PDB file of C-alpha atoms in Angstrom:
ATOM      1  CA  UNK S  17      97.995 112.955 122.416  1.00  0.00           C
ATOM      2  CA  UNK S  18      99.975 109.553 122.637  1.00  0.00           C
ATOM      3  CA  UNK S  19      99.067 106.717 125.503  1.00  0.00           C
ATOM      4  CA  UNK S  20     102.224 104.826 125.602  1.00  0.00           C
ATOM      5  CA  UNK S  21     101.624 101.391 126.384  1.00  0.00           C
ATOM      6  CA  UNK S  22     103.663  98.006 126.146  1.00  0.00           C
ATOM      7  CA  UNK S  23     103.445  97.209 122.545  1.00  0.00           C
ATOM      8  CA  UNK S  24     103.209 100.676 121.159  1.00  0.00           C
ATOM      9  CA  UNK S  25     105.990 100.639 119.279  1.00  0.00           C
ATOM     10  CA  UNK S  26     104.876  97.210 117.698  1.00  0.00           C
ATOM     11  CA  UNK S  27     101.353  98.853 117.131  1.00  0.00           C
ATOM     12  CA  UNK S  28     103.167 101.782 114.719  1.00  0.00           C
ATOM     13  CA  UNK S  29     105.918  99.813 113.570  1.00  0.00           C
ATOM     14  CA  UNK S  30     102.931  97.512 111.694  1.00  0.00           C
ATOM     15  CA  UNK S  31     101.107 100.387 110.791  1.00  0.00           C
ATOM     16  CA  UNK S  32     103.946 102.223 109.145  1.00  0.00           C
ATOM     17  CA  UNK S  33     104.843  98.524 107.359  1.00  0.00           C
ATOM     18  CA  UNK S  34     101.301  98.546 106.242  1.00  0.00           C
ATOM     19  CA  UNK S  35     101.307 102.048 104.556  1.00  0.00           C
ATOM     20  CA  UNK S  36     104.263 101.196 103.228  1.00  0.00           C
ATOM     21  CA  UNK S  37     102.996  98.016 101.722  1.00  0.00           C
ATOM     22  CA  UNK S  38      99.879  99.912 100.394  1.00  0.00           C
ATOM     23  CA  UNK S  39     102.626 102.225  98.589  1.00  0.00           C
ATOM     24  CA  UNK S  40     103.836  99.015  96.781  1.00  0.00           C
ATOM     25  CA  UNK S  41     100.889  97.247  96.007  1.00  0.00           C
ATOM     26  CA  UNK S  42      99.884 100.051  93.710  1.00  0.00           C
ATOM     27  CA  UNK S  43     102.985 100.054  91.832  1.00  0.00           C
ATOM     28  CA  UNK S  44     103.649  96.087  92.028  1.00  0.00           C
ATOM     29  CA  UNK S  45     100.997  93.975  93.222  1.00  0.00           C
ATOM     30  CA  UNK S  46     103.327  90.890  92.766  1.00  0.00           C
ATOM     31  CA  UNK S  47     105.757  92.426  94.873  1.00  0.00           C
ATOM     32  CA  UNK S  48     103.087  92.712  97.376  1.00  0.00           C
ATOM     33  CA  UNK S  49     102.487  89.088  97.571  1.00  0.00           C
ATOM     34  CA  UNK S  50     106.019  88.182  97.627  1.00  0.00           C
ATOM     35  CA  UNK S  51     106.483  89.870 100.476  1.00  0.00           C
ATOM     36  CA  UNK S  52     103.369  88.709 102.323  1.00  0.00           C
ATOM     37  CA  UNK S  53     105.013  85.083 101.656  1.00  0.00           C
ATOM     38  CA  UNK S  54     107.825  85.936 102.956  1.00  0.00           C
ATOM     39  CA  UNK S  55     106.471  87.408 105.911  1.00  0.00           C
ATOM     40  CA  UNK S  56     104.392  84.414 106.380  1.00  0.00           C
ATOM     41  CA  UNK S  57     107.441  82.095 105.958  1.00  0.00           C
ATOM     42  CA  UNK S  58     109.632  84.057 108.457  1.00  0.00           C
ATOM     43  CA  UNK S  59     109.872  83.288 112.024  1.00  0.00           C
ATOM     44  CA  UNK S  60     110.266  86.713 113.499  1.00  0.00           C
ATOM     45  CA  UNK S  61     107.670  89.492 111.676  1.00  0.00           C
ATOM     46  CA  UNK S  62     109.248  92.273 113.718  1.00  0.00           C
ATOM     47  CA  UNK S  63     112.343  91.813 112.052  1.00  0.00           C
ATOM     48  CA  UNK S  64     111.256  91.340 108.842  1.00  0.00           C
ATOM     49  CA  UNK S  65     109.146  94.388 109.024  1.00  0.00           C
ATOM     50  CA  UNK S  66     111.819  96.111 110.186  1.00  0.00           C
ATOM     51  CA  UNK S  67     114.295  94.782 107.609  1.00  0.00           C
ATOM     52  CA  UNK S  68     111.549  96.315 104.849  1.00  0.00           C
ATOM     53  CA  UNK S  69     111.168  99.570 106.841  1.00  0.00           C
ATOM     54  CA  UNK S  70     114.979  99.937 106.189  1.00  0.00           C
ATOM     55  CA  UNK S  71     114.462  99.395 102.367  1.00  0.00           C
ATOM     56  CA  UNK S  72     112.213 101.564 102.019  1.00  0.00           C
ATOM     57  CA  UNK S  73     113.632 104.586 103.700  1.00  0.00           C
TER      58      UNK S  73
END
């Protein structure tokens, strides 16, 4: 059952980002960190995690 709350989406949006990131740290751990700089270096993590959502489709 799904509560749907203000923020929900955020909530799944960083979970899926996070499985996703799992998925690459496995193959490419440097990739991994590259793209935790750049997410730390970004201004807006919602669209950079959507931005890597997109590649990864």
């Amino acid at each position: 059952m799904f509560y749907v709350f203000e923020g929900f989406q955020e909530v799944v949006m960083l979970e899926l980002f996070l499985s996703s990131l799992e998925r690459v740290a496995k193959i490419q751990p440097q990739i991994t960190i590259l793209i935790l700089v750049l997410a730390l270096l970004g201004s807006d993590l919602i669209s950079f995690i959507n931005d890597f959502m997109a590649v990864m489709k």
